[in-house]
Short mmCIF file of C-alpha atoms in Angstrom, two decimals:
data_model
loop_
_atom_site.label_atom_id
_atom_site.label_comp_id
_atom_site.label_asym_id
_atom_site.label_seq_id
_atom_site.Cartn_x
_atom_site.Cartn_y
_atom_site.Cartn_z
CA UNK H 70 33.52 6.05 -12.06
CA UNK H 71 30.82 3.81 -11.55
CA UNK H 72 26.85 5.54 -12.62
CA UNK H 73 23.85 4.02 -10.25
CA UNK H 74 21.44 1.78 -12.18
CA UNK H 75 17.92 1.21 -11.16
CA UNK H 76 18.77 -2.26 -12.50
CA UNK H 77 21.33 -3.15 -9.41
CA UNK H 78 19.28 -1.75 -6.97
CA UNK H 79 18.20 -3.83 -4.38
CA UNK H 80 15.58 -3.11 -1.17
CA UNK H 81 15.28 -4.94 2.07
CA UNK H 82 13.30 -4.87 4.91
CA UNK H 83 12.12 -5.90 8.48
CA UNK H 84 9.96 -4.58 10.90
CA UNK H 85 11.04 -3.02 14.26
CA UNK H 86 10.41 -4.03 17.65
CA UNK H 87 10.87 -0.28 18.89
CA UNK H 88 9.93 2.69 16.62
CA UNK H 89 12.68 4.38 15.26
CA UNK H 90 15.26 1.58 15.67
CA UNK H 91 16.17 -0.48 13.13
CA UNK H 92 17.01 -3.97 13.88
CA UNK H 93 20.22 -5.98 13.82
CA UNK H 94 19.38 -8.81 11.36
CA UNK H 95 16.14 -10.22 10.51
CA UNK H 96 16.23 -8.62 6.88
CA UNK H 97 14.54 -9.89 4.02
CA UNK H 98 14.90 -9.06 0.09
CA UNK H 99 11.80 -7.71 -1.36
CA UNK H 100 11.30 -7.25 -5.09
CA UNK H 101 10.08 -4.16 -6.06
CA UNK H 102 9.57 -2.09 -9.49
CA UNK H 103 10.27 1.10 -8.55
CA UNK H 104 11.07 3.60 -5.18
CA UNK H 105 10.72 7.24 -4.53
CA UNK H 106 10.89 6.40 -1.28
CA UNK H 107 13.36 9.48 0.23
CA UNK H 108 13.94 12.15 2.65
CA UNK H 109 14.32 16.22 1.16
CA UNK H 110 15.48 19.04 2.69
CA UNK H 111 14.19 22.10 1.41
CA UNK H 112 15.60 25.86 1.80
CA UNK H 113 14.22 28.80 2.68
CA UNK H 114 14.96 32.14 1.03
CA UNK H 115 16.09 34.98 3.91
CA UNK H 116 13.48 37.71 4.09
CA UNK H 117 15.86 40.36 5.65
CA UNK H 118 16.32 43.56 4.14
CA UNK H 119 19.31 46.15 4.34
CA UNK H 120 21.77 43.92 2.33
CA UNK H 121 21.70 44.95 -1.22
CA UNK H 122 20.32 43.24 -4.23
CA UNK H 123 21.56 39.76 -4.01
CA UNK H 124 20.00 37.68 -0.52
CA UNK H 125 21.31 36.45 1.58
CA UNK H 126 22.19 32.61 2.49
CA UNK H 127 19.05 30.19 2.57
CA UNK H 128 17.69 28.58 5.75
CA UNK H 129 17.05 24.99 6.33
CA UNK H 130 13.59 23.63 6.65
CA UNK H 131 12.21 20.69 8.32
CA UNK H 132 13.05 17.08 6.98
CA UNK H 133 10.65 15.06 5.11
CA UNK H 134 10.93 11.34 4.63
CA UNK H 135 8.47 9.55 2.58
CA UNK H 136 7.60 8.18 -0.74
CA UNK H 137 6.19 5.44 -2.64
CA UNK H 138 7.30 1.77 -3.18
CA UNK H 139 5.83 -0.05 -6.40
CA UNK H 140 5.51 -3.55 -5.34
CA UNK H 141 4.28 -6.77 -7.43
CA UNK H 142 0.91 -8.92 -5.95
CA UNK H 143 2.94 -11.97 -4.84
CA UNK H 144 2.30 -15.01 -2.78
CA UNK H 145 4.76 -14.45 -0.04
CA UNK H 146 6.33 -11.02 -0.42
CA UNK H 147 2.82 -9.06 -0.47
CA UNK H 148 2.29 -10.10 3.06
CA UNK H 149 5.15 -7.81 4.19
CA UNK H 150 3.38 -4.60 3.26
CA UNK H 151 -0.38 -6.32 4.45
CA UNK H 152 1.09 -6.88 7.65
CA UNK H 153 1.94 -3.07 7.46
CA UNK H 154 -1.13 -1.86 6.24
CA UNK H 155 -3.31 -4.08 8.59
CA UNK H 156 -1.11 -5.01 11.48
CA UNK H 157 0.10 -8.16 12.95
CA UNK H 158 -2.24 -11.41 11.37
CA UNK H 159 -4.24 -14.14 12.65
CA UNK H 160 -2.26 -17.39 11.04
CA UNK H 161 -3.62 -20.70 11.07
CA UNK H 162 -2.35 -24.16 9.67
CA UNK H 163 -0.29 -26.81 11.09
CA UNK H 164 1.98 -27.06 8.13
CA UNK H 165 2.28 -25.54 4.72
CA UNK H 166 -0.55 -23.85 3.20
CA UNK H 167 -0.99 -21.48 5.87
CA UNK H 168 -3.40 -18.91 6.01
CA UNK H 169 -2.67 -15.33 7.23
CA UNK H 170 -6.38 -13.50 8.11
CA UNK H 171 -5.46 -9.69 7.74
CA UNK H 172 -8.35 -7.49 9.69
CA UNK H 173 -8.96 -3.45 9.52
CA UNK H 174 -9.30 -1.43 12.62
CA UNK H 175 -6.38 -2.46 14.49
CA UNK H 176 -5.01 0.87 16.63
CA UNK H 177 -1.06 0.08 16.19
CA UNK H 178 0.67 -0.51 13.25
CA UNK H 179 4.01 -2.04 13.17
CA UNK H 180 6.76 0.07 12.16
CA UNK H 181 9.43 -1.03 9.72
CA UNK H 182 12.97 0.06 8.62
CA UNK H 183 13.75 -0.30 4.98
CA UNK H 184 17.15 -0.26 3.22
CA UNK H 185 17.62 0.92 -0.83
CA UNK H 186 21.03 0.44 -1.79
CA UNK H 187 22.92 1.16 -5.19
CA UNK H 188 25.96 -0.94 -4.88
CA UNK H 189 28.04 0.70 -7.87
CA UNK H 190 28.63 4.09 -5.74
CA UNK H 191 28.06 2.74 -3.27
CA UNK H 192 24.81 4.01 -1.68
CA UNK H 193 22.97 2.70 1.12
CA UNK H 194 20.18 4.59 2.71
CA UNK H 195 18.89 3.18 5.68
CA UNK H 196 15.06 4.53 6.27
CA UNK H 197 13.55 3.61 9.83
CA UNK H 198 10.25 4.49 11.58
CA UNK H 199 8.41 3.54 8.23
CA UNK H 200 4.98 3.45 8.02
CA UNK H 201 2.14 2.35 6.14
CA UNK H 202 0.03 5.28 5.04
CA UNK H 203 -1.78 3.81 1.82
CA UNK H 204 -2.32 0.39 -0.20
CA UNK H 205 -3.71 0.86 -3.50
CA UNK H 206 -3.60 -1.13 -6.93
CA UNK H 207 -6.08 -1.96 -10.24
CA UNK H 208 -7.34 -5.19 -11.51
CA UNK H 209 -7.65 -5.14 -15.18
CA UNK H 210 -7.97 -7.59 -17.99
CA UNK H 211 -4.15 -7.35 -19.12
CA UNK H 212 -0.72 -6.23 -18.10
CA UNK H 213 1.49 -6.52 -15.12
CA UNK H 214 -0.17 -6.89 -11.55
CA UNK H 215 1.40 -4.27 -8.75
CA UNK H 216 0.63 -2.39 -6.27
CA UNK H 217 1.99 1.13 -4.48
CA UNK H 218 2.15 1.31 -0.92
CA UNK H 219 2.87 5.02 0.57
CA UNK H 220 4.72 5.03 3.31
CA UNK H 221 5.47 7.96 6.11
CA UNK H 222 9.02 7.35 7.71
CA UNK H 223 11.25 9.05 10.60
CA UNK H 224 14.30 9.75 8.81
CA UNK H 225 17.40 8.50 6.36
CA UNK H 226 20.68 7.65 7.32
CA UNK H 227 23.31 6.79 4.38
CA UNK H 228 26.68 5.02 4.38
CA UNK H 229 29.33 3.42 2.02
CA UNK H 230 27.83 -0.15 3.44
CA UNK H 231 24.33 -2.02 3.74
CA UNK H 232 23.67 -2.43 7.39
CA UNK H 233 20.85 -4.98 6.76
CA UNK H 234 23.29 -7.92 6.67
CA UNK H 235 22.47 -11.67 5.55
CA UNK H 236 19.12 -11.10 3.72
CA UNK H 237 16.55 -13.78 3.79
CA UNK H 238 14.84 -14.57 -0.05
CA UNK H 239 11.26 -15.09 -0.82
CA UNK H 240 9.61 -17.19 -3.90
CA UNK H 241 8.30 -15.35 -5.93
CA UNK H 242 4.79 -16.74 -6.93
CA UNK H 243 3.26 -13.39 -8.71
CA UNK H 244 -0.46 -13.24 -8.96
CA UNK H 245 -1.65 -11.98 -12.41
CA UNK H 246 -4.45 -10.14 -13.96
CA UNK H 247 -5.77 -13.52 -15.44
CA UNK H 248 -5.65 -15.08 -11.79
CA UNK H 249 -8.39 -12.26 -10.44
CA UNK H 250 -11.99 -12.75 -9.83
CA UNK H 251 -14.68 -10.26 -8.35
CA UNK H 252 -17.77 -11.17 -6.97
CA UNK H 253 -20.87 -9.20 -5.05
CA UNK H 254 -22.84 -11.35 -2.10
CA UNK H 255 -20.73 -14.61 -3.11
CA UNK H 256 -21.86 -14.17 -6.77
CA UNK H 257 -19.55 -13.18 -10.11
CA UNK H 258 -19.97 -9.88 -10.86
CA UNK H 259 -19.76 -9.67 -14.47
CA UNK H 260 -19.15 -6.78 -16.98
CA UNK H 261 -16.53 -5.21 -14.90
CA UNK H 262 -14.40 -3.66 -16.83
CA UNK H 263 -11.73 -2.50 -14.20
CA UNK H 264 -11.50 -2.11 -10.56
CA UNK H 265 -9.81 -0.12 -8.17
CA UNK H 266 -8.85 -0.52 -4.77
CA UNK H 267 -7.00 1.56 -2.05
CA UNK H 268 -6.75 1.21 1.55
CA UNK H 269 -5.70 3.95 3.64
CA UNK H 270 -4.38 4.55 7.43
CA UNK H 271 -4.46 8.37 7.27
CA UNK H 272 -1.61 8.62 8.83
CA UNK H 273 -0.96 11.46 11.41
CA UNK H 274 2.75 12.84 11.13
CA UNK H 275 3.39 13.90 15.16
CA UNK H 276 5.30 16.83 13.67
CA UNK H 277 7.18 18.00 17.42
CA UNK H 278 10.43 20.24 18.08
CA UNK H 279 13.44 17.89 17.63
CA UNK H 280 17.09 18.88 17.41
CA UNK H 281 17.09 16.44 14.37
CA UNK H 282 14.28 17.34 12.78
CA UNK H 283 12.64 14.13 12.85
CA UNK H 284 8.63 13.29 13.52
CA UNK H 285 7.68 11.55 16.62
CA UNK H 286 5.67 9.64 14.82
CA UNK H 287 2.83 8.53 12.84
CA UNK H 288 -0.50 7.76 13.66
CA UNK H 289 -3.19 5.74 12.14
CA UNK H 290 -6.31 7.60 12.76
CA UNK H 291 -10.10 6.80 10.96
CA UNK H 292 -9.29 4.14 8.01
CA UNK H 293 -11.01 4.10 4.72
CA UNK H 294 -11.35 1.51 2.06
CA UNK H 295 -12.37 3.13 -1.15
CA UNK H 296 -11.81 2.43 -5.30
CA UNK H 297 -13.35 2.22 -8.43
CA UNK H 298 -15.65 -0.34 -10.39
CA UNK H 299 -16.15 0.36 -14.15
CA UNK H 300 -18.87 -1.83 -15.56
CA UNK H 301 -20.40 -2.34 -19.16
CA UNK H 302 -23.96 -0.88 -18.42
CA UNK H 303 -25.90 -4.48 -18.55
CA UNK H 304 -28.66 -4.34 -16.02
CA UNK H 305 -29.64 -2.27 -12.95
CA UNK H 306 -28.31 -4.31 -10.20
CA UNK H 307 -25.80 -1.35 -9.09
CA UNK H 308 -28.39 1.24 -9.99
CA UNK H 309 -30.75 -0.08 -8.19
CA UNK H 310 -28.30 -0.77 -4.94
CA UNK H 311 -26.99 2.58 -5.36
CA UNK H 312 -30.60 4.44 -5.12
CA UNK H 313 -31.72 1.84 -2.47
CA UNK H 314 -28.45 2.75 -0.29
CA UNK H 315 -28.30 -0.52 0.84
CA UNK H 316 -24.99 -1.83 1.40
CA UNK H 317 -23.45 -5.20 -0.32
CA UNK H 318 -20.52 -7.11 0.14
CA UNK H 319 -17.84 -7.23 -2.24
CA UNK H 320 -14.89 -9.86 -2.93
CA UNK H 321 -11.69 -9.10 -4.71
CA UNK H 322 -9.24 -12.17 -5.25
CA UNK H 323 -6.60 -14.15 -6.76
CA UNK H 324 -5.92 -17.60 -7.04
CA UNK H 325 -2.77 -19.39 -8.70
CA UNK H 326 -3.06 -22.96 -9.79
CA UNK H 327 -0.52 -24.25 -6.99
CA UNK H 328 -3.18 -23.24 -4.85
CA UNK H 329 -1.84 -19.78 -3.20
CA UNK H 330 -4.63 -16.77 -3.17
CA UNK H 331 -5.32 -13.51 -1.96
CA UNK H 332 -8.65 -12.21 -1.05
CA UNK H 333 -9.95 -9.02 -0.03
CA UNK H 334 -13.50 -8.70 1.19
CA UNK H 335 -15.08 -5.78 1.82
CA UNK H 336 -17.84 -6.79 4.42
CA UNK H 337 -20.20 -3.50 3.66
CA UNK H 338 -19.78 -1.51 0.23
CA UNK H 339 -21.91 1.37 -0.75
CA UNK H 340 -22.11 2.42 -4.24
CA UNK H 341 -23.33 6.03 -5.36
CA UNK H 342 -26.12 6.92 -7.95
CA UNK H 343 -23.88 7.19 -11.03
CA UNK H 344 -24.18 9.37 -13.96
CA UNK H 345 -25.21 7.16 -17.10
CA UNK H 346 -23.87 8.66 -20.38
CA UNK H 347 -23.96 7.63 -24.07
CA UNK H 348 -20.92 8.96 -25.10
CA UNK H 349 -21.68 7.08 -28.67
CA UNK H 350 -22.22 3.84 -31.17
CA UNK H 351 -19.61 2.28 -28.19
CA UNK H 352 -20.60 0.19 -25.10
CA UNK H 353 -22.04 2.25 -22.79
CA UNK H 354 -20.19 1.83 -19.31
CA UNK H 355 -21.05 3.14 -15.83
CA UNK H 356 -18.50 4.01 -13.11
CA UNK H 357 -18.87 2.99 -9.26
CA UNK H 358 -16.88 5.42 -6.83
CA UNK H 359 -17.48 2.90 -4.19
CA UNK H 360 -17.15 3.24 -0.55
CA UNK H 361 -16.82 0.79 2.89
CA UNK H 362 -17.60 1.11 5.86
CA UNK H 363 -17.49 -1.16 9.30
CA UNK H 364 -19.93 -3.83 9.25
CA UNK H 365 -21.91 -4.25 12.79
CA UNK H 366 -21.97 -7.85 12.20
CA UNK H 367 -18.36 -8.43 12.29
CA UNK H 368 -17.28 -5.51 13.74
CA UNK H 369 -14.30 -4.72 11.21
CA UNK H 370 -14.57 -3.02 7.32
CA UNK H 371 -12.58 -5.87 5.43
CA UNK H 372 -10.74 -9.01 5.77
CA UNK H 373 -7.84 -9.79 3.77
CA UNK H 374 -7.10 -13.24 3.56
CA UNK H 375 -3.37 -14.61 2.32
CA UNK H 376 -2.55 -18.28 2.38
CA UNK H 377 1.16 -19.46 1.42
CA UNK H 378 3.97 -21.60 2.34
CA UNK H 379 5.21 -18.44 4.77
CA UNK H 380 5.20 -20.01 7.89
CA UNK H 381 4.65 -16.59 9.77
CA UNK H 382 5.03 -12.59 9.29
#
């Protein structure tokens, strides 16, 4: 009997055209690190009385498909789950490096149906109506560069096969710790110690009476771009934003040497008065539990800007 290994597993994806229905073809391999993404059942006890000591048989709840999908920072595959988070984006370039503008505040997200199959049972589980509910990772001096996008979906089917068919295979170009920058107002920020960033849609599950016990839907409502900054206390440049209130704008990238990068820009960060401690003969550090918001300039919270050799998303 063959025993499912995490090792064999494989994921693919592609993005519907109507929600709910996945598509024919059009599926591409995505490398991943790990996947709770799922759907669960649960049971309810019986309340009813009359029957003796031992209940009576359980009840079936409402089905629940979601999870979490632990994704590396990549040149090409990342703007899979951008396009997700953001929506469709604005690509320029007549030929290769092209650059793929990502923009908050868009009102429909694209859905997407993603496969997870363990070939050795076999086990394919076919999971359509996904969507984007967060994008979150950490930049730090070491270790491995990912990222975990939640997603929200309709519901699982499983078979013995992979419906996905032929799937199409990215390059992976992985961005690294050592390839990120940060900067404030177009200058390095130094003494940053680690950063956090998460985007979310806030989704809204449209939770109606089905006979299959699916959601309708789910529905972006009011974004937020939040995180983390933990600096070695050096000067009074975030203090002195903080207790101003005034807001700043803040850059997050990466850039290999072959010339792809990834950007985030928040266009208006606040920071809040932190608490400054000396905790002892160590570095004293301060901790930013930044905030955006829409800037009235440009009319959006944060660009995300992703140039590759990717043609289109």
């Amino acid at each position: 009997m063959a025993r499912a290994q995490g090792a064999r597993a494989q994921m693919a994806l592609a993005f519907e055209t109507t929600y709910g229905t996945p598509p024919a073809s059009g599926f591409t391999r995505m490398p991943f690190a790990s996947a709770t993404l799922g759907a669960e059942q649960p049971l309810l006890n019986s309340e009813l009385l009359g029957y003796g000591r031992d209940p009576l048989p359980p009840i079936k709840d409402a089905v629940t498909a979601d999870g979490n999908v632990v994704v590396p920072i990549d040149a090409q595959g990342f703007g899979f789950w951008l396009k997700a988070a953001f929506g469709q984006p604005i690509t320029t370039g007549a030929d290769a490096p092209y650059t793929h503008e990502f923009r908050s505040g868009n009102w429909t997200l694209p859905s997407m149906a993603i496969e997870t199959g363990m070939p050795e049972v076999p086990r394919f589980a076919l999971y359509s109506g996904c969507v984007l509910d967060t994008l979150s990772w950490q930049m730090q001096r070491s270790g491995l560069l990912t990222a975990t996008a939640s997603l929200v979906a309709q519901g699982e089917i499983t078979a013995a096969s992979s419906a996905a068919g032929t799937l199409a295979d990215l390059a992976l170009q992985r961005f690294g710790h050592f390839n990120g920058a940060i900067t404030r107002n177009g200058t390095a920020l130094g003494n940053i110690v680690s950063a956090e960033i998460t985007y979310a849609n806030n989704l809204d599950r449209v939770e109606t009476i089905r006979s299959d016990g699916r959601i309708d839907g789910a529905d972006p409502s009011i974004a937020a771009l939040t995180g983390r900054i933990e600096v070695r206390f050096a000067d009074q440049v975030l203090v002195t934003q903080a207790i101003n209130g005034d807001p700043c704008e803040m850059n997050f990238g990466y850039t290999l040497p072959s010339g792809e990068s990834l950007t985030l820009v928040a266009h208006a960060v606040y920071l809040p008065r932190p608490r400054i401690e000396i905790a002892g003969p160590q570095g004293v550090q301060a901790t930013f539990d930044w905030q955006a918001a829409r800037d009235t300039a440009l009319g959006r919270m944060c660009t995300v800007t992703l140039i590759n050799g990717i043609e289109d998303y």
